[in-house]
Amino acid sequence: MKGVKIELHSPLDGKSWTIGDTCVIGRHPGADVQLLDPNVSREHAMLRRLGDGYYYFYDLDSANGSRVNGISVAAPVKLRHGDQIVIADNLLVLRLGDSELLETNADTGANVTMMIGVQRVPMIFLVADLKGYTELSAQMNEEELAALISPWYEECRQLLLPSGATIDKFIGDCVFAYWRSTDNETRAAALVAAKALASHTMKASAQLAERLAKCGITLECGVGLHIGEAAVGSISRGNYTALGDAVNLTFRIEALTRKLDRAVLASRGFLEGWPEGEAAFGSLGACPLKGYAQPVEVFGLLE
């Protein structure tokens, strides 16, 4: 689907949004697709293009749930041209230009879940995304990719959990985690984890390792770090999750790692009031971020 114009279209009001590799749908002004509906969460759902070239739909543990082709979303859903997404009373249709990936649309509906025990607290956020996954997906079948990505998930757990992090979710080739404390000791632990993720080469089977070497691919991560407030709570499905603009901003910061050619990027909020952290990073200036009216200053980890 690369090179094809990708749109979300609202047949109810005729609006269309062209989307990139990642698209956040929600009520917040910073969302890529903003839905001004009180029943839509601030960051309600996400579309993300994975290494196989397809878009996948994720409900971000929203308060009122999502449906794709009439089915309630409880796990990532692979999307094709014409698929219908229902969020509260909003219908969105995925358009893939002239793509031949056509599917018959199903009836739409609605689903309601509850989010309980919500607390809005300052936290440290980390987003890490595999750099070589997209290129690798063109050279491996789905079984080989699954064999590769599953050990990476486990390695992320081994790197993050001992530092006190909570892994909120894995999204394809991306991990999102947070710490509920923002003191300097916890920031230092988060930075150690970020460095480990950024420099870590995955442990693959001998056969996969040989194939990786022949392809000249080293799987490393780009990592974004930020401190901000987010709403944390448990939904009726039993999972804890963090929601808020600070989460969205962390994803945006991580996305800059390729453009700025830096493995680890941090916001001013992550470094402010932490002299050791400020000494470890250098300012890369204010960078425009999609969905934000003003550029955001980012800092790159010094070599």
Short mmCIF file of C-alpha atoms in Angstrom, two decimals:
data_model
loop_
_atom_site.label_atom_id
_atom_site.label_comp_id
_atom_site.label_asym_id
_atom_site.label_seq_id
_atom_site.Cartn_x
_atom_site.Cartn_y
_atom_site.Cartn_z
CA MET A 1 0.00 0.00 0.00
CA LYS A 2 3.04 2.25 -0.11
CA GLY A 3 2.62 5.18 -2.50
CA VAL A 4 -1.18 4.92 -2.35
CA LYS A 5 -3.20 7.83 -1.00
CA ILE A 6 -4.74 6.72 2.28
CA GLU A 7 -7.84 8.51 3.59
CA LEU A 8 -10.44 8.25 6.30
CA HIS A 9 -13.76 9.50 4.96
CA SER A 10 -16.87 10.52 6.87
CA PRO A 11 -19.90 9.86 4.63
CA LEU A 12 -22.18 11.68 7.09
CA ASP A 13 -20.60 15.12 6.56
CA GLY A 14 -18.33 14.54 3.56
CA LYS A 15 -15.06 15.23 5.42
CA SER A 16 -11.89 13.36 4.52
CA TRP A 17 -8.49 13.12 6.23
CA THR A 18 -5.30 11.98 4.52
CA ILE A 19 -3.34 9.85 6.98
CA GLY A 20 0.29 8.83 7.37
CA ASP A 21 1.88 5.77 8.93
CA THR A 22 0.28 6.60 12.29
CA CYS A 23 -3.11 8.26 12.80
CA VAL A 24 -4.68 9.08 16.17
CA ILE A 25 -8.45 9.52 16.27
CA GLY A 26 -9.96 11.40 19.18
CA ARG A 27 -11.61 14.48 20.63
CA HIS A 28 -8.35 16.28 21.45
CA PRO A 29 -7.28 19.12 19.10
CA GLY A 30 -3.92 17.38 18.64
CA ALA A 31 -5.53 14.26 17.14
CA ASP A 32 -4.92 13.57 13.45
CA VAL A 33 -8.66 12.99 13.05
CA GLN A 34 -10.55 15.14 15.54
CA LEU A 35 -14.12 14.11 16.33
CA LEU A 36 -16.01 16.77 18.30
CA ASP A 37 -18.26 14.34 20.14
CA PRO A 38 -18.45 14.10 23.95
CA ASN A 39 -18.71 10.31 23.66
CA VAL A 40 -15.33 10.15 21.89
CA SER A 41 -12.27 9.88 24.15
CA ARG A 42 -9.48 12.43 23.83
CA GLU A 43 -7.23 9.74 22.31
CA HIS A 44 -9.82 7.18 21.32
CA ALA A 45 -8.18 4.98 18.69
CA MET A 46 -5.16 4.64 16.43
CA LEU A 47 -4.43 3.44 12.92
CA ARG A 48 -0.87 2.25 12.40
CA ARG A 49 0.83 0.89 9.30
CA LEU A 50 2.98 -2.10 10.22
CA GLY A 51 5.82 -3.82 8.43
CA ASP A 52 3.52 -5.89 6.22
CA GLY A 53 2.27 -2.65 4.63
CA TYR A 54 -1.24 -2.94 6.04
CA TYR A 55 -2.97 -0.60 8.45
CA TYR A 56 -4.15 -1.99 11.78
CA PHE A 57 -6.82 -0.43 13.95
CA TYR A 58 -6.32 -0.19 17.73
CA ASP A 59 -8.87 0.96 20.27
CA LEU A 60 -6.77 2.86 22.83
CA ASP A 61 -8.79 1.51 25.74
CA SER A 62 -11.40 4.19 25.08
CA ALA A 63 -14.30 4.79 27.41
CA ASN A 64 -16.95 3.89 24.84
CA GLY A 65 -15.18 1.42 22.58
CA SER A 66 -14.94 1.08 18.80
CA ARG A 67 -16.31 -1.20 16.09
CA VAL A 68 -14.87 -2.28 12.75
CA ASN A 69 -17.41 -3.66 10.28
CA GLY A 70 -19.89 -4.11 13.12
CA ILE A 71 -17.55 -6.06 15.38
CA SER A 72 -16.39 -4.66 18.73
CA VAL A 73 -12.63 -4.15 18.78
CA ALA A 74 -10.79 -5.90 21.62
CA ALA A 75 -7.55 -6.65 19.72
CA PRO A 76 -5.75 -5.09 16.72
CA VAL A 77 -7.78 -5.38 13.50
CA LYS A 78 -6.18 -5.57 10.05
CA LEU A 79 -7.87 -3.06 7.72
CA ARG A 80 -8.64 -3.09 4.02
CA HIS A 81 -10.19 -0.67 1.56
CA GLY A 82 -13.81 0.10 2.39
CA ASP A 83 -13.72 -1.07 5.99
CA GLN A 84 -16.09 0.84 8.26
CA ILE A 85 -14.99 2.20 11.64
CA VAL A 86 -17.66 3.31 14.11
CA ILE A 87 -16.65 5.49 17.08
CA ALA A 88 -19.66 6.60 19.14
CA ASP A 89 -22.05 8.02 16.47
CA ASN A 90 -19.25 8.68 13.98
CA LEU A 91 -18.75 6.54 10.87
CA LEU A 92 -15.35 6.56 9.14
CA VAL A 93 -14.54 4.62 5.97
CA LEU A 94 -11.00 3.66 4.99
CA ARG A 95 -10.06 4.54 1.42
CA LEU A 96 -6.90 3.17 -0.18
CA GLY A 97 -6.89 5.10 -3.45
CA ASP A 98 -6.90 2.67 -6.39
CA SER A 99 -5.84 -0.28 -4.26
CA GLU A 100 -7.18 -3.67 -5.28
CA LEU A 101 -7.57 -4.70 -1.63
CA LEU A 102 -11.36 -4.49 -1.62
CA GLU A 103 -13.59 -5.92 1.10
CA THR A 104 -17.34 -6.10 1.55
CA ASN A 105 -18.51 -3.74 4.27
CA ALA A 106 -20.55 -5.06 7.18
CA ASP A 107 -23.24 -3.45 9.28
CA THR A 108 -22.13 -0.90 11.84
CA GLY A 109 -23.03 -0.67 15.48
CA ALA A 110 -21.88 0.64 18.83
CA ASN A 111 -20.31 -0.75 21.94
CA VAL A 112 -20.02 0.69 25.41
CA THR A 113 -17.34 -0.05 27.99
CA MET A 114 -16.53 1.70 31.24
CA MET A 115 -13.28 3.23 32.47
CA ILE A 116 -13.00 3.18 36.25
CA GLY A 117 -10.59 4.40 38.89
CA VAL A 118 -9.27 7.19 36.68
CA GLN A 119 -6.43 9.28 38.09
CA ARG A 120 -4.67 12.14 36.31
CA VAL A 121 -1.04 12.14 37.43
CA PRO A 122 2.38 13.26 36.12
CA MET A 123 4.33 10.36 34.65
CA ILE A 124 7.37 9.51 32.56
CA PHE A 125 6.50 8.13 29.12
CA LEU A 126 8.63 6.04 26.77
CA VAL A 127 7.89 5.01 23.20
CA ALA A 128 10.31 2.73 21.34
CA ASP A 129 9.91 1.70 17.72
CA LEU A 130 11.97 -0.82 15.76
CA LYS A 131 13.90 0.90 12.96
CA GLY A 132 14.52 -2.03 10.65
CA TYR A 133 11.16 -3.78 10.89
CA THR A 134 9.57 -2.27 7.78
CA GLU A 135 12.50 -3.18 5.52
CA LEU A 136 12.68 -6.62 7.05
CA SER A 137 8.99 -7.32 6.44
CA ALA A 138 9.56 -7.17 2.69
CA GLN A 139 12.07 -10.01 2.97
CA MET A 140 10.31 -12.36 5.41
CA ASN A 141 6.98 -14.11 5.54
CA GLU A 142 4.47 -13.63 8.37
CA GLU A 143 5.64 -16.71 10.28
CA GLU A 144 9.25 -15.51 10.30
CA LEU A 145 8.20 -12.01 11.35
CA ALA A 146 6.12 -13.42 14.20
CA ALA A 147 9.08 -15.53 15.32
CA LEU A 148 11.22 -12.41 15.31
CA ILE A 149 8.90 -9.94 16.99
CA SER A 150 7.77 -12.23 19.84
CA PRO A 151 11.27 -12.49 21.38
CA TRP A 152 11.61 -8.72 21.06
CA TYR A 153 8.47 -8.26 23.16
CA GLU A 154 10.01 -10.46 25.84
CA GLU A 155 13.30 -8.58 25.69
CA CYS A 156 11.42 -5.29 26.11
CA ARG A 157 9.82 -6.70 29.25
CA GLN A 158 13.20 -7.78 30.59
CA LEU A 159 14.66 -4.31 29.97
CA LEU A 160 11.72 -2.21 31.19
CA LEU A 161 10.01 -4.02 34.05
CA PRO A 162 13.06 -4.15 36.41
CA SER A 163 13.26 -0.35 36.18
CA GLY A 164 9.76 0.00 37.60
CA ALA A 165 8.07 0.68 34.26
CA THR A 166 4.56 -0.37 33.37
CA ILE A 167 4.24 -1.63 29.80
CA ASP A 168 0.97 -0.16 28.63
CA LYS A 169 0.85 -1.91 25.27
CA PHE A 170 2.72 -3.31 22.30
CA ILE A 171 1.56 -1.90 18.96
CA GLY A 172 3.10 -4.02 16.24
CA ASP A 173 6.79 -3.06 16.20
CA CYS A 174 6.35 -0.42 18.94
CA VAL A 175 6.27 -0.51 22.75
CA PHE A 176 4.66 2.15 24.97
CA ALA A 177 5.59 2.23 28.67
CA TYR A 178 5.37 4.62 31.58
CA TRP A 179 6.61 5.24 35.12
CA ARG A 180 4.29 6.69 37.76
CA SER A 181 7.08 8.59 39.48
CA THR A 182 8.92 11.56 37.95
CA ASP A 183 11.76 11.98 40.46
CA ASN A 184 15.34 12.13 39.21
CA GLU A 185 16.10 8.56 40.23
CA THR A 186 13.21 7.29 38.11
CA ARG A 187 14.24 9.50 35.20
CA ALA A 188 17.72 8.00 35.40
CA ALA A 189 16.23 4.50 35.33
CA ALA A 190 14.06 5.43 32.33
CA LEU A 191 17.11 6.78 30.51
CA VAL A 192 19.09 3.61 31.19
CA ALA A 193 16.21 1.59 29.72
CA ALA A 194 16.00 3.92 26.71
CA LYS A 195 19.73 3.54 26.02
CA ALA A 196 19.46 -0.24 26.27
CA LEU A 197 16.54 -0.33 23.85
CA ALA A 198 18.23 2.02 21.40
CA SER A 199 21.46 0.03 21.25
CA HIS A 200 20.02 -3.43 21.66
CA THR A 201 20.36 -5.98 18.86
CA MET A 202 17.62 -8.57 18.97
CA LYS A 203 18.41 -12.16 19.88
CA ALA A 204 17.13 -14.14 16.91
CA SER A 205 17.38 -17.81 16.08
CA ALA A 206 20.55 -18.86 14.26
CA GLN A 207 18.64 -19.13 10.97
CA LEU A 208 17.06 -15.68 11.33
CA ALA A 209 20.32 -14.16 12.52
CA GLU A 210 22.06 -15.45 9.40
CA ARG A 211 19.33 -14.03 7.18
CA LEU A 212 19.50 -10.66 8.96
CA ALA A 213 23.23 -10.50 8.37
CA LYS A 214 22.81 -11.28 4.66
CA CYS A 215 20.22 -8.49 4.38
CA GLY A 216 22.52 -6.07 6.16
CA ILE A 217 19.82 -5.27 8.71
CA THR A 218 20.38 -4.45 12.37
CA LEU A 219 17.18 -4.12 14.34
CA GLU A 220 17.51 -1.16 16.69
CA CYS A 221 15.04 1.22 18.26
CA GLY A 222 14.27 4.88 18.10
CA VAL A 223 13.16 6.02 21.56
CA GLY A 224 11.15 9.05 22.71
CA LEU A 225 10.99 10.23 26.35
CA HIS A 226 8.61 12.77 27.88
CA ILE A 227 7.09 13.81 31.21
CA GLY A 228 3.51 15.01 31.40
CA GLU A 229 0.13 14.35 32.93
CA ALA A 230 -2.09 11.54 31.74
CA ALA A 231 -5.28 9.87 32.85
CA VAL A 232 -4.64 6.37 34.13
CA GLY A 233 -7.42 3.94 34.87
CA SER A 234 -8.79 0.45 34.45
CA ILE A 235 -11.38 -0.36 31.83
CA SER A 236 -13.97 -3.09 32.11
CA ARG A 237 -11.75 -5.42 30.08
CA GLY A 238 -9.41 -5.34 33.08
CA ASN A 239 -6.42 -3.51 31.59
CA TYR A 240 -4.77 -0.39 32.95
CA THR A 241 -3.91 2.25 30.39
CA ALA A 242 -2.61 5.83 30.14
CA LEU A 243 -4.42 8.38 27.98
CA GLY A 244 -3.80 12.04 27.27
CA ASP A 245 -2.04 14.59 25.11
CA ALA A 246 1.29 13.81 26.81
CA VAL A 247 1.05 10.24 25.47
CA ASN A 248 0.39 11.50 21.95
CA LEU A 249 3.33 13.92 22.22
CA THR A 250 5.68 11.09 23.20
CA PHE A 251 4.73 9.16 20.06
CA ARG A 252 5.39 12.32 17.99
CA ILE A 253 8.81 12.81 19.59
CA GLU A 254 9.82 9.22 18.89
CA ALA A 255 8.78 9.63 15.25
CA LEU A 256 11.43 12.37 14.91
CA THR A 257 14.29 9.96 15.67
CA ARG A 258 14.59 9.02 12.00
CA LYS A 259 14.31 12.56 10.67
CA LEU A 260 16.89 13.88 13.14
CA ASP A 261 19.03 10.72 12.98
CA ARG A 262 19.13 10.36 16.77
CA ALA A 263 18.46 7.13 18.62
CA VAL A 264 17.05 8.77 21.78
CA LEU A 265 15.09 12.02 21.91
CA ALA A 266 13.61 13.73 24.95
CA SER A 267 11.33 16.66 25.66
CA ARG A 268 12.26 19.64 27.80
CA GLY A 269 9.80 18.32 30.38
CA PHE A 270 11.79 15.10 30.76
CA LEU A 271 15.03 17.03 31.46
CA GLU A 272 13.81 20.06 33.37
CA GLY A 273 15.05 20.16 36.97
CA TRP A 274 17.40 17.22 36.42
CA PRO A 275 21.00 18.52 35.98
CA GLU A 276 22.50 15.10 35.14
CA GLY A 277 19.91 14.57 32.42
CA GLU A 278 20.39 18.05 30.99
CA ALA A 279 24.13 17.37 30.73
CA ALA A 280 23.48 14.13 28.81
CA PHE A 281 21.37 15.77 26.10
CA GLY A 282 21.79 18.61 23.63
CA SER A 283 19.06 20.79 22.16
CA LEU A 284 18.11 20.09 18.55
CA GLY A 285 15.86 23.12 18.39
CA ALA A 286 12.12 23.48 18.03
CA CYS A 287 10.60 20.97 15.63
CA PRO A 288 7.13 21.09 14.06
CA LEU A 289 4.94 18.20 15.15
CA LYS A 290 1.79 17.14 13.36
CA GLY A 291 -1.29 18.19 15.28
CA TYR A 292 0.52 20.87 17.33
CA ALA A 293 0.17 24.56 16.52
CA GLN A 294 3.59 25.46 17.91
CA PRO A 295 6.94 23.69 17.34
CA VAL A 296 8.23 21.63 20.27
CA GLU A 297 11.86 21.75 21.42
CA VAL A 298 13.49 18.33 21.46
CA PHE A 299 16.81 17.17 22.85
CA GLY A 300 19.08 14.46 21.49
CA LEU A 301 21.16 12.11 23.64
CA LEU A 302 24.83 13.03 23.31
CA GLU A 303 27.17 10.29 22.11
#
